[in-house]
PDB file of N, CA, C and O in Angstrom:
ATOM      1  N   ALA A  20      23.147 -18.352   2.138  1.00  0.00           N
ATOM      2  CA  ALA A  20      21.972 -18.042   1.398  1.00  0.00           C
ATOM      3  C   ALA A  20      21.203 -19.249   1.045  1.00  0.00           C
ATOM      4  O   ALA A  20      21.734 -20.291   0.669  1.00  0.00           O
ATOM      5  N   THR A  21      19.883 -19.220   1.057  1.00  0.00           N
ATOM      6  CA  THR A  21      19.123 -20.314   0.833  1.00  0.00           C
ATOM      7  C   THR A  21      18.219 -19.822  -0.364  1.00  0.00           C
ATOM      8  O   THR A  21      17.503 -18.852  -0.322  1.00  0.00           O
ATOM      9  N   LEU A  22      18.143 -20.543  -1.346  1.00  0.00           N
ATOM     10  CA  LEU A  22      17.436 -20.365  -2.704  1.00  0.00           C
ATOM     11  C   LEU A  22      16.347 -21.369  -2.820  1.00  0.00           C
ATOM     12  O   LEU A  22      16.455 -22.628  -2.745  1.00  0.00           O
ATOM     13  N   LEU A  23      15.180 -20.825  -3.272  1.00  0.00           N
ATOM     14  CA  LEU A  23      14.034 -21.795  -3.789  1.00  0.00           C
ATOM     15  C   LEU A  23      13.736 -21.309  -5.315  1.00  0.00           C
ATOM     16  O   LEU A  23      13.401 -20.134  -5.533  1.00  0.00           O
ATOM     17  N   ASN A  24      14.050 -22.171  -6.165  1.00  0.00           N
ATOM     18  CA  ASN A  24      13.993 -21.893  -7.556  1.00  0.00           C
ATOM     19  C   ASN A  24      12.647 -22.527  -8.231  1.00  0.00           C
ATOM     20  O   ASN A  24      12.661 -23.703  -8.469  1.00  0.00           O
ATOM     21  N   LEU A  25      11.659 -21.657  -8.353  1.00  0.00           N
ATOM     22  CA  LEU A  25      10.358 -22.157  -8.987  1.00  0.00           C
ATOM     23  C   LEU A  25      10.122 -21.426 -10.242  1.00  0.00           C
ATOM     24  O   LEU A  25       8.989 -21.311 -10.734  1.00  0.00           O
ATOM     25  N   GLN A  26      11.121 -20.978 -10.910  1.00  0.00           N
ATOM     26  CA  GLN A  26      10.988 -20.306 -12.213  1.00  0.00           C
ATOM     27  C   GLN A  26      10.598 -21.267 -13.298  1.00  0.00           C
ATOM     28  O   GLN A  26      10.922 -22.416 -13.388  1.00  0.00           O
ATOM     29  N   ASN A  27       9.959 -20.657 -14.258  1.00  0.00           N
ATOM     30  CA  ASN A  27       9.445 -21.347 -15.549  1.00  0.00           C
ATOM     31  C   ASN A  27       8.733 -22.611 -15.246  1.00  0.00           C
ATOM     32  O   ASN A  27       8.801 -23.575 -15.976  1.00  0.00           O
ATOM     33  N   ASN A  28       7.798 -22.576 -14.328  1.00  0.00           N
ATOM     34  CA  ASN A  28       6.817 -23.612 -14.105  1.00  0.00           C
ATOM     35  C   ASN A  28       5.415 -23.084 -14.608  1.00  0.00           C
ATOM     36  O   ASN A  28       5.443 -21.965 -15.465  1.00  0.00           O
ATOM     37  N   VAL A  29       4.281 -23.667 -14.306  1.00  0.00           N
ATOM     38  CA  VAL A  29       3.094 -23.227 -14.669  1.00  0.00           C
ATOM     39  C   VAL A  29       2.257 -22.764 -13.528  1.00  0.00           C
ATOM     40  O   VAL A  29       0.988 -22.856 -13.374  1.00  0.00           O
ATOM     41  N   ILE A  30       2.884 -22.028 -12.479  1.00  0.00           N
ATOM     42  CA  ILE A  30       2.318 -21.539 -11.337  1.00  0.00           C
ATOM     43  C   ILE A  30       1.339 -20.346 -11.700  1.00  0.00           C
ATOM     44  O   ILE A  30       1.840 -19.456 -12.395  1.00  0.00           O
ATOM     45  N   THR A  31       0.076 -20.279 -11.272  1.00  0.00           N
ATOM     46  CA  THR A  31      -0.776 -19.269 -11.691  1.00  0.00           C
ATOM     47  C   THR A  31      -1.139 -18.500 -10.430  1.00  0.00           C
ATOM     48  O   THR A  31      -1.578 -17.258 -10.644  1.00  0.00           O
ATOM     49  N   VAL A  32      -1.061 -18.955  -9.224  1.00  0.00           N
ATOM     50  CA  VAL A  32      -1.552 -18.236  -8.043  1.00  0.00           C
ATOM     51  C   VAL A  32      -0.538 -18.450  -6.942  1.00  0.00           C
ATOM     52  O   VAL A  32      -0.080 -19.654  -6.756  1.00  0.00           O
ATOM     53  N   VAL A  33      -0.319 -17.422  -6.115  1.00  0.00           N
ATOM     54  CA  VAL A  33       0.609 -17.630  -4.934  1.00  0.00           C
ATOM     55  C   VAL A  33      -0.419 -17.369  -3.802  1.00  0.00           C
ATOM     56  O   VAL A  33      -0.902 -16.391  -3.540  1.00  0.00           O
ATOM     57  N   GLU A  34      -0.676 -18.443  -3.021  1.00  0.00           N
ATOM     58  CA  GLU A  34      -1.683 -18.544  -1.948  1.00  0.00           C
ATOM     59  C   GLU A  34      -1.108 -17.849  -0.713  1.00  0.00           C
ATOM     60  O   GLU A  34       0.035 -17.776  -0.523  1.00  0.00           O
ATOM     61  N   SER A  35      -2.095 -17.482   0.152  1.00  0.00           N
ATOM     62  CA  SER A  35      -1.633 -16.891   1.417  1.00  0.00           C
ATOM     63  C   SER A  35      -0.790 -17.934   2.255  1.00  0.00           C
ATOM     64  O   SER A  35      -1.072 -19.153   2.301  1.00  0.00           O
ATOM     65  N   GLN A  36       0.294 -17.453   2.764  1.00  0.00           N
ATOM     66  CA  GLN A  36       1.135 -18.166   3.662  1.00  0.00           C
ATOM     67  C   GLN A  36       1.807 -19.347   2.820  1.00  0.00           C
ATOM     68  O   GLN A  36       2.176 -20.391   3.472  1.00  0.00           O
ATOM     69  N   ALA A  37       1.962 -19.323   1.597  1.00  0.00           N
ATOM     70  CA  ALA A  37       2.458 -20.336   0.799  1.00  0.00           C
ATOM     71  C   ALA A  37       3.878 -20.880   1.139  1.00  0.00           C
ATOM     72  O   ALA A  37       4.284 -22.013   0.984  1.00  0.00           O
ATOM     73  N   PHE A  38       4.634 -19.884   1.729  1.00  0.00           N
ATOM     74  CA  PHE A  38       6.065 -20.206   2.108  1.00  0.00           C
ATOM     75  C   PHE A  38       6.343 -19.956   3.632  1.00  0.00           C
ATOM     76  O   PHE A  38       7.443 -19.816   4.033  1.00  0.00           O
ATOM     77  N   GLN A  39       5.153 -20.069   4.308  1.00  0.00           N
ATOM     78  CA  GLN A  39       5.350 -19.673   5.780  1.00  0.00           C
ATOM     79  C   GLN A  39       6.459 -20.417   6.558  1.00  0.00           C
ATOM     80  O   GLN A  39       7.052 -19.722   7.393  1.00  0.00           O
ATOM     81  N   SER A  40       6.694 -21.537   6.415  1.00  0.00           N
ATOM     82  CA  SER A  40       7.536 -22.419   7.131  1.00  0.00           C
ATOM     83  C   SER A  40       9.042 -22.117   6.719  1.00  0.00           C
ATOM     84  O   SER A  40       9.997 -22.730   7.149  1.00  0.00           O
ATOM     85  N   LEU A  41       9.302 -21.457   5.628  1.00  0.00           N
ATOM     86  CA  LEU A  41      10.656 -21.275   4.958  1.00  0.00           C
ATOM     87  C   LEU A  41      11.282 -20.065   5.581  1.00  0.00           C
ATOM     88  O   LEU A  41      11.730 -19.207   4.842  1.00  0.00           O
ATOM     89  N   THR A  42      11.430 -19.898   6.912  1.00  0.00           N
ATOM     90  CA  THR A  42      11.966 -18.723   7.567  1.00  0.00           C
ATOM     91  C   THR A  42      13.393 -18.514   7.086  1.00  0.00           C
ATOM     92  O   THR A  42      13.836 -17.163   7.252  1.00  0.00           O
ATOM     93  N   ALA A  43      14.260 -19.422   6.603  1.00  0.00           N
ATOM     94  CA  ALA A  43      15.572 -19.100   6.393  1.00  0.00           C
ATOM     95  C   ALA A  43      15.825 -18.690   4.895  1.00  0.00           C
ATOM     96  O   ALA A  43      16.889 -18.501   4.434  1.00  0.00           O
ATOM     97  N   LEU A  44      14.782 -18.908   4.109  1.00  0.00           N
ATOM     98  CA  LEU A  44      14.908 -18.577   2.554  1.00  0.00           C
ATOM     99  C   LEU A  44      15.159 -17.008   2.438  1.00  0.00           C
ATOM    100  O   LEU A  44      14.717 -16.189   2.991  1.00  0.00           O
ATOM    101  N   THR A  45      16.292 -16.907   1.593  1.00  0.00           N
ATOM    102  CA  THR A  45      16.918 -15.619   1.286  1.00  0.00           C
ATOM    103  C   THR A  45      16.469 -15.188  -0.249  1.00  0.00           C
ATOM    104  O   THR A  45      16.453 -13.995  -0.549  1.00  0.00           O
ATOM    105  N   THR A  46      16.365 -16.230  -1.124  1.00  0.00           N
ATOM    106  CA  THR A  46      16.165 -15.939  -2.469  1.00  0.00           C
ATOM    107  C   THR A  46      14.843 -16.760  -3.043  1.00  0.00           C
ATOM    108  O   THR A  46      14.994 -17.986  -2.864  1.00  0.00           O
ATOM    109  N   LEU A  47      13.900 -16.039  -3.505  1.00  0.00           N
ATOM    110  CA  LEU A  47      12.653 -16.824  -4.028  1.00  0.00           C
ATOM    111  C   LEU A  47      12.595 -16.494  -5.478  1.00  0.00           C
ATOM    112  O   LEU A  47      12.241 -15.304  -5.782  1.00  0.00           O
ATOM    113  N   LEU A  48      12.695 -17.401  -6.417  1.00  0.00           N
ATOM    114  CA  LEU A  48      12.627 -17.099  -7.935  1.00  0.00           C
ATOM    115  C   LEU A  48      11.190 -17.621  -8.331  1.00  0.00           C
ATOM    116  O   LEU A  48      11.025 -18.879  -8.433  1.00  0.00           O
ATOM    117  N   LEU A  49      10.335 -16.796  -8.799  1.00  0.00           N
ATOM    118  CA  LEU A  49       9.076 -17.085  -9.289  1.00  0.00           C
ATOM    119  C   LEU A  49       8.892 -16.574 -10.828  1.00  0.00           C
ATOM    120  O   LEU A  49       7.739 -16.599 -11.233  1.00  0.00           O
ATOM    121  N   ASN A  50      10.010 -16.178 -11.268  1.00  0.00           N
ATOM    122  CA  ASN A  50       9.851 -15.560 -12.662  1.00  0.00           C
ATOM    123  C   ASN A  50       9.557 -16.736 -13.708  1.00  0.00           C
ATOM    124  O   ASN A  50       9.829 -17.700 -13.531  1.00  0.00           O
ATOM    125  N   GLY A  51       9.001 -16.059 -14.783  1.00  0.00           N
ATOM    126  CA  GLY A  51       8.683 -16.931 -16.046  1.00  0.00           C
ATOM    127  C   GLY A  51       7.589 -17.988 -15.735  1.00  0.00           C
ATOM    128  O   GLY A  51       7.494 -19.064 -16.372  1.00  0.00           O
ATOM    129  N   ASN A  52       6.540 -17.631 -14.802  1.00  0.00           N
ATOM    130  CA  ASN A  52       5.492 -18.433 -14.589  1.00  0.00           C
ATOM    131  C   ASN A  52       4.269 -17.803 -15.240  1.00  0.00           C
ATOM    132  O   ASN A  52       4.357 -16.937 -16.163  1.00  0.00           O
ATOM    133  N   ARG A  53       3.122 -18.277 -14.782  1.00  0.00           N
ATOM    134  CA  ARG A  53       1.884 -17.661 -15.311  1.00  0.00           C
ATOM    135  C   ARG A  53       0.944 -17.012 -14.093  1.00  0.00           C
ATOM    136  O   ARG A  53      -0.219 -17.076 -14.184  1.00  0.00           O
ATOM    137  N   ILE A  54       1.736 -16.435 -13.246  1.00  0.00           N
ATOM    138  CA  ILE A  54       1.117 -15.866 -12.019  1.00  0.00           C
ATOM    139  C   ILE A  54       0.269 -14.667 -12.307  1.00  0.00           C
ATOM    140  O   ILE A  54       0.771 -13.813 -12.893  1.00  0.00           O
ATOM    141  N   THR A  55      -1.085 -14.814 -12.040  1.00  0.00           N
ATOM    142  CA  THR A  55      -2.016 -13.552 -12.168  1.00  0.00           C
ATOM    143  C   THR A  55      -2.352 -13.107 -10.832  1.00  0.00           C
ATOM    144  O   THR A  55      -2.867 -12.003 -10.820  1.00  0.00           O
ATOM    145  N   ASP A  56      -2.442 -13.993  -9.788  1.00  0.00           N
ATOM    146  CA  ASP A  56      -2.864 -13.555  -8.599  1.00  0.00           C
ATOM    147  C   ASP A  56      -1.952 -13.968  -7.369  1.00  0.00           C
ATOM    148  O   ASP A  56      -1.397 -15.072  -7.367  1.00  0.00           O
ATOM    149  N   ILE A  57      -1.747 -12.857  -6.518  1.00  0.00           N
ATOM    150  CA  ILE A  57      -0.892 -13.016  -5.325  1.00  0.00           C
ATOM    151  C   ILE A  57      -1.738 -12.599  -4.173  1.00  0.00           C
ATOM    152  O   ILE A  57      -2.107 -11.517  -3.962  1.00  0.00           O
ATOM    153  N   SER A  58      -2.022 -13.704  -3.402  1.00  0.00           N
ATOM    154  CA  SER A  58      -2.854 -13.503  -2.273  1.00  0.00           C
ATOM    155  C   SER A  58      -2.354 -12.600  -1.150  1.00  0.00           C
ATOM    156  O   SER A  58      -1.120 -12.668  -0.970  1.00  0.00           O
ATOM    157  N   PRO A  59      -3.239 -12.103  -0.300  1.00  0.00           N
ATOM    158  CA  PRO A  59      -2.757 -11.290   0.849  1.00  0.00           C
ATOM    159  C   PRO A  59      -1.974 -12.291   1.642  1.00  0.00           C
ATOM    160  O   PRO A  59      -2.295 -13.560   1.815  1.00  0.00           O
ATOM    161  N   GLU A  60      -0.867 -11.871   2.301  1.00  0.00           N
ATOM    162  CA  GLU A  60      -0.022 -12.642   3.232  1.00  0.00           C
ATOM    163  C   GLU A  60       0.640 -13.889   2.479  1.00  0.00           C
ATOM    164  O   GLU A  60       1.220 -14.787   3.043  1.00  0.00           O
ATOM    165  N   ALA A  61       0.830 -13.648   1.164  1.00  0.00           N
ATOM    166  CA  ALA A  61       1.530 -14.795   0.421  1.00  0.00           C
ATOM    167  C   ALA A  61       2.897 -15.043   0.732  1.00  0.00           C
ATOM    168  O   ALA A  61       3.420 -16.146   0.803  1.00  0.00           O
ATOM    169  N   PHE A  62       3.568 -13.932   1.197  1.00  0.00           N
ATOM    170  CA  PHE A  62       4.982 -14.079   1.552  1.00  0.00           C
ATOM    171  C   PHE A  62       5.187 -14.012   3.153  1.00  0.00           C
ATOM    172  O   PHE A  62       6.275 -13.755   3.650  1.00  0.00           O
ATOM    173  N   GLU A  63       4.147 -14.128   3.838  1.00  0.00           N
ATOM    174  CA  GLU A  63       4.245 -14.083   5.389  1.00  0.00           C
ATOM    175  C   GLU A  63       5.143 -15.111   5.827  1.00  0.00           C
ATOM    176  O   GLU A  63       5.125 -16.303   5.411  1.00  0.00           O
ATOM    177  N   GLY A  64       6.016 -14.762   6.721  1.00  0.00           N
ATOM    178  CA  GLY A  64       6.928 -15.824   7.317  1.00  0.00           C
ATOM    179  C   GLY A  64       8.314 -15.771   6.699  1.00  0.00           C
ATOM    180  O   GLY A  64       9.220 -16.396   7.251  1.00  0.00           O
ATOM    181  N   LEU A  65       8.497 -15.122   5.532  1.00  0.00           N
ATOM    182  CA  LEU A  65       9.699 -15.057   4.877  1.00  0.00           C
ATOM    183  C   LEU A  65      10.594 -13.966   5.453  1.00  0.00           C
ATOM    184  O   LEU A  65      10.951 -12.980   4.826  1.00  0.00           O
ATOM    185  N   VAL A  66      10.902 -14.095   6.722  1.00  0.00           N
ATOM    186  CA  VAL A  66      11.614 -13.040   7.464  1.00  0.00           C
ATOM    187  C   VAL A  66      13.130 -12.807   6.971  1.00  0.00           C
ATOM    188  O   VAL A  66      13.739 -11.855   7.368  1.00  0.00           O
ATOM    189  N   SER A  67      13.729 -13.853   6.260  1.00  0.00           N
ATOM    190  CA  SER A  67      15.101 -13.660   5.738  1.00  0.00           C
ATOM    191  C   SER A  67      15.128 -13.324   4.347  1.00  0.00           C
ATOM    192  O   SER A  67      16.184 -13.223   3.748  1.00  0.00           O
ATOM    193  N   LEU A  68      13.972 -13.127   3.644  1.00  0.00           N
ATOM    194  CA  LEU A  68      14.101 -12.900   2.257  1.00  0.00           C
ATOM    195  C   LEU A  68      14.743 -11.701   1.767  1.00  0.00           C
ATOM    196  O   LEU A  68      14.374 -10.572   2.408  1.00  0.00           O
ATOM    197  N   GLU A  69      15.700 -11.761   0.850  1.00  0.00           N
ATOM    198  CA  GLU A  69      16.336 -10.486   0.442  1.00  0.00           C
ATOM    199  C   GLU A  69      16.148 -10.320  -1.184  1.00  0.00           C
ATOM    200  O   GLU A  69      16.276  -9.246  -1.626  1.00  0.00           O
ATOM    201  N   HIS A  70      15.743 -11.351  -1.889  1.00  0.00           N
ATOM    202  CA  HIS A  70      15.552 -11.228  -3.211  1.00  0.00           C
ATOM    203  C   HIS A  70      14.373 -12.065  -3.705  1.00  0.00           C
ATOM    204  O   HIS A  70      14.085 -13.242  -3.337  1.00  0.00           O
ATOM    205  N   LEU A  71      13.332 -11.214  -4.378  1.00  0.00           N
ATOM    206  CA  LEU A  71      12.070 -11.944  -4.773  1.00  0.00           C
ATOM    207  C   LEU A  71      12.037 -11.442  -6.276  1.00  0.00           C
ATOM    208  O   LEU A  71      12.033 -10.354  -6.629  1.00  0.00           O
ATOM    209  N   ASP A  72      11.941 -12.488  -7.255  1.00  0.00           N
ATOM    210  CA  ASP A  72      11.903 -12.244  -8.690  1.00  0.00           C
ATOM    211  C   ASP A  72      10.535 -12.778  -9.076  1.00  0.00           C
ATOM    212  O   ASP A  72      10.208 -13.899  -9.038  1.00  0.00           O
ATOM    213  N   LEU A  73       9.772 -11.809  -9.647  1.00  0.00           N
ATOM    214  CA  LEU A  73       8.352 -12.078 -10.172  1.00  0.00           C
ATOM    215  C   LEU A  73       8.396 -11.739 -11.651  1.00  0.00           C
ATOM    216  O   LEU A  73       7.101 -11.607 -12.133  1.00  0.00           O
ATOM    217  N   SER A  74       9.410 -11.368 -12.143  1.00  0.00           N
ATOM    218  CA  SER A  74       9.377 -10.880 -13.647  1.00  0.00           C
ATOM    219  C   SER A  74       8.911 -11.983 -14.532  1.00  0.00           C
ATOM    220  O   SER A  74       8.942 -13.239 -14.161  1.00  0.00           O
ATOM    221  N   GLY A  75       8.352 -11.541 -15.670  1.00  0.00           N
ATOM    222  CA  GLY A  75       7.835 -12.642 -16.612  1.00  0.00           C
ATOM    223  C   GLY A  75       6.521 -13.229 -16.286  1.00  0.00           C
ATOM    224  O   GLY A  75       6.187 -14.238 -16.799  1.00  0.00           O
ATOM    225  N   ASN A  76       5.703 -12.434 -15.379  1.00  0.00           N
ATOM    226  CA  ASN A  76       4.361 -12.935 -15.015  1.00  0.00           C
ATOM    227  C   ASN A  76       3.441 -11.936 -15.380  1.00  0.00           C
ATOM    228  O   ASN A  76       3.830 -10.826 -15.718  1.00  0.00           O
ATOM    229  N   SER A  77       2.176 -12.139 -15.366  1.00  0.00           N
ATOM    230  CA  SER A  77       1.099 -11.188 -15.699  1.00  0.00           C
ATOM    231  C   SER A  77       0.289 -10.994 -14.564  1.00  0.00           C
ATOM    232  O   SER A  77      -0.913 -11.407 -14.511  1.00  0.00           O
ATOM    233  N   VAL A  78       0.790 -10.366 -13.444  1.00  0.00           N
ATOM    234  CA  VAL A  78       0.063 -10.281 -12.208  1.00  0.00           C
ATOM    235  C   VAL A  78      -1.074  -9.262 -12.430  1.00  0.00           C
ATOM    236  O   VAL A  78      -0.804  -8.226 -12.866  1.00  0.00           O
ATOM    237  N   ILE A  79      -2.203  -9.757 -12.052  1.00  0.00           N
ATOM    238  CA  ILE A  79      -3.332  -8.759 -12.201  1.00  0.00           C
ATOM    239  C   ILE A  79      -3.874  -8.403 -10.725  1.00  0.00           C
ATOM    240  O   ILE A  79      -4.273  -7.341 -10.463  1.00  0.00           O
ATOM    241  N   ASN A  80      -3.965  -9.453  -9.917  1.00  0.00           N
ATOM    242  CA  ASN A  80      -4.485  -9.150  -8.573  1.00  0.00           C
ATOM    243  C   ASN A  80      -3.240  -9.237  -7.520  1.00  0.00           C
ATOM    244  O   ASN A  80      -2.813 -10.211  -7.396  1.00  0.00           O
ATOM    245  N   PHE A  81      -2.953  -8.074  -7.008  1.00  0.00           N
ATOM    246  CA  PHE A  81      -1.768  -8.011  -6.214  1.00  0.00           C
ATOM    247  C   PHE A  81      -2.265  -7.071  -4.990  1.00  0.00           C
ATOM    248  O   PHE A  81      -2.859  -6.145  -5.059  1.00  0.00           O
ATOM    249  N   PHE A  82      -2.053  -7.525  -3.708  1.00  0.00           N
ATOM    250  CA  PHE A  82      -2.448  -6.714  -2.440  1.00  0.00           C
ATOM    251  C   PHE A  82      -1.042  -6.350  -2.012  1.00  0.00           C
ATOM    252  O   PHE A  82      -0.149  -7.018  -1.762  1.00  0.00           O
ATOM    253  N   TYR A  83      -1.050  -4.958  -1.521  1.00  0.00           N
ATOM    254  CA  TYR A  83       0.050  -4.400  -0.940  1.00  0.00           C
ATOM    255  C   TYR A  83       0.400  -5.253   0.313  1.00  0.00           C
ATOM    256  O   TYR A  83       1.653  -5.400   0.686  1.00  0.00           O
ATOM    257  N   GLU A  84      -0.472  -5.817   1.035  1.00  0.00           N
ATOM    258  CA  GLU A  84      -0.296  -6.750   2.177  1.00  0.00           C
ATOM    259  C   GLU A  84       0.566  -7.922   1.886  1.00  0.00           C
ATOM    260  O   GLU A  84       1.024  -8.457   2.794  1.00  0.00           O
ATOM    261  N   SER A  85       0.675  -8.130   0.509  1.00  0.00           N
ATOM    262  CA  SER A  85       1.417  -9.412   0.191  1.00  0.00           C
ATOM    263  C   SER A  85       2.809  -9.301   0.523  1.00  0.00           C
ATOM    264  O   SER A  85       3.605 -10.122   0.903  1.00  0.00           O
ATOM    265  N   ILE A  86       3.457  -8.052   0.272  1.00  0.00           N
ATOM    266  CA  ILE A  86       4.753  -7.744   0.568  1.00  0.00           C
ATOM    267  C   ILE A  86       5.080  -6.967   1.778  1.00  0.00           C
ATOM    268  O   ILE A  86       6.242  -6.893   2.320  1.00  0.00           O
ATOM    269  N   PHE A  87       3.941  -6.544   2.485  1.00  0.00           N
ATOM    270  CA  PHE A  87       4.263  -5.637   3.663  1.00  0.00           C
ATOM    271  C   PHE A  87       5.074  -6.430   4.675  1.00  0.00           C
ATOM    272  O   PHE A  87       5.789  -5.751   5.478  1.00  0.00           O
ATOM    273  N   PRO A  88       4.881  -7.754   4.975  1.00  0.00           N
ATOM    274  CA  PRO A  88       5.608  -8.341   5.991  1.00  0.00           C
ATOM    275  C   PRO A  88       7.060  -8.468   5.661  1.00  0.00           C
ATOM    276  O   PRO A  88       7.925  -8.773   6.534  1.00  0.00           O
ATOM    277  N   LEU A  89       7.522  -8.255   4.494  1.00  0.00           N
ATOM    278  CA  LEU A  89       8.866  -8.445   4.055  1.00  0.00           C
ATOM    279  C   LEU A  89       9.818  -7.222   4.648  1.00  0.00           C
ATOM    280  O   LEU A  89       9.352  -6.031   4.455  1.00  0.00           O
ATOM    281  N   THR A  90      10.864  -7.589   5.250  1.00  0.00           N
ATOM    282  CA  THR A  90      11.598  -6.600   6.059  1.00  0.00           C
ATOM    283  C   THR A  90      12.914  -6.265   5.306  1.00  0.00           C
ATOM    284  O   THR A  90      13.483  -5.220   5.570  1.00  0.00           O
ATOM    285  N   ASN A  91      13.377  -7.095   4.530  1.00  0.00           N
ATOM    286  CA  ASN A  91      14.791  -6.931   3.887  1.00  0.00           C
ATOM    287  C   ASN A  91      14.672  -6.256   2.533  1.00  0.00           C
ATOM    288  O   ASN A  91      13.925  -6.443   1.729  1.00  0.00           O
TER     289      ASN A  91
END
């Protein structure tokens, strides 16, 4: 399992294809940030992702397309 821990930072936006090259990533922790916007295709390329934590954020703008590429 491969983990990227970005919890409790001051991230406000997740841009399109922000993690595109991280194809082996299984866990992405974005909890406890200040994320308000998740761009379309933000999680594109995360073909191995099994766990995504966005808790503790105040997401206002979220597109269904953001998670559509996720298969696990």
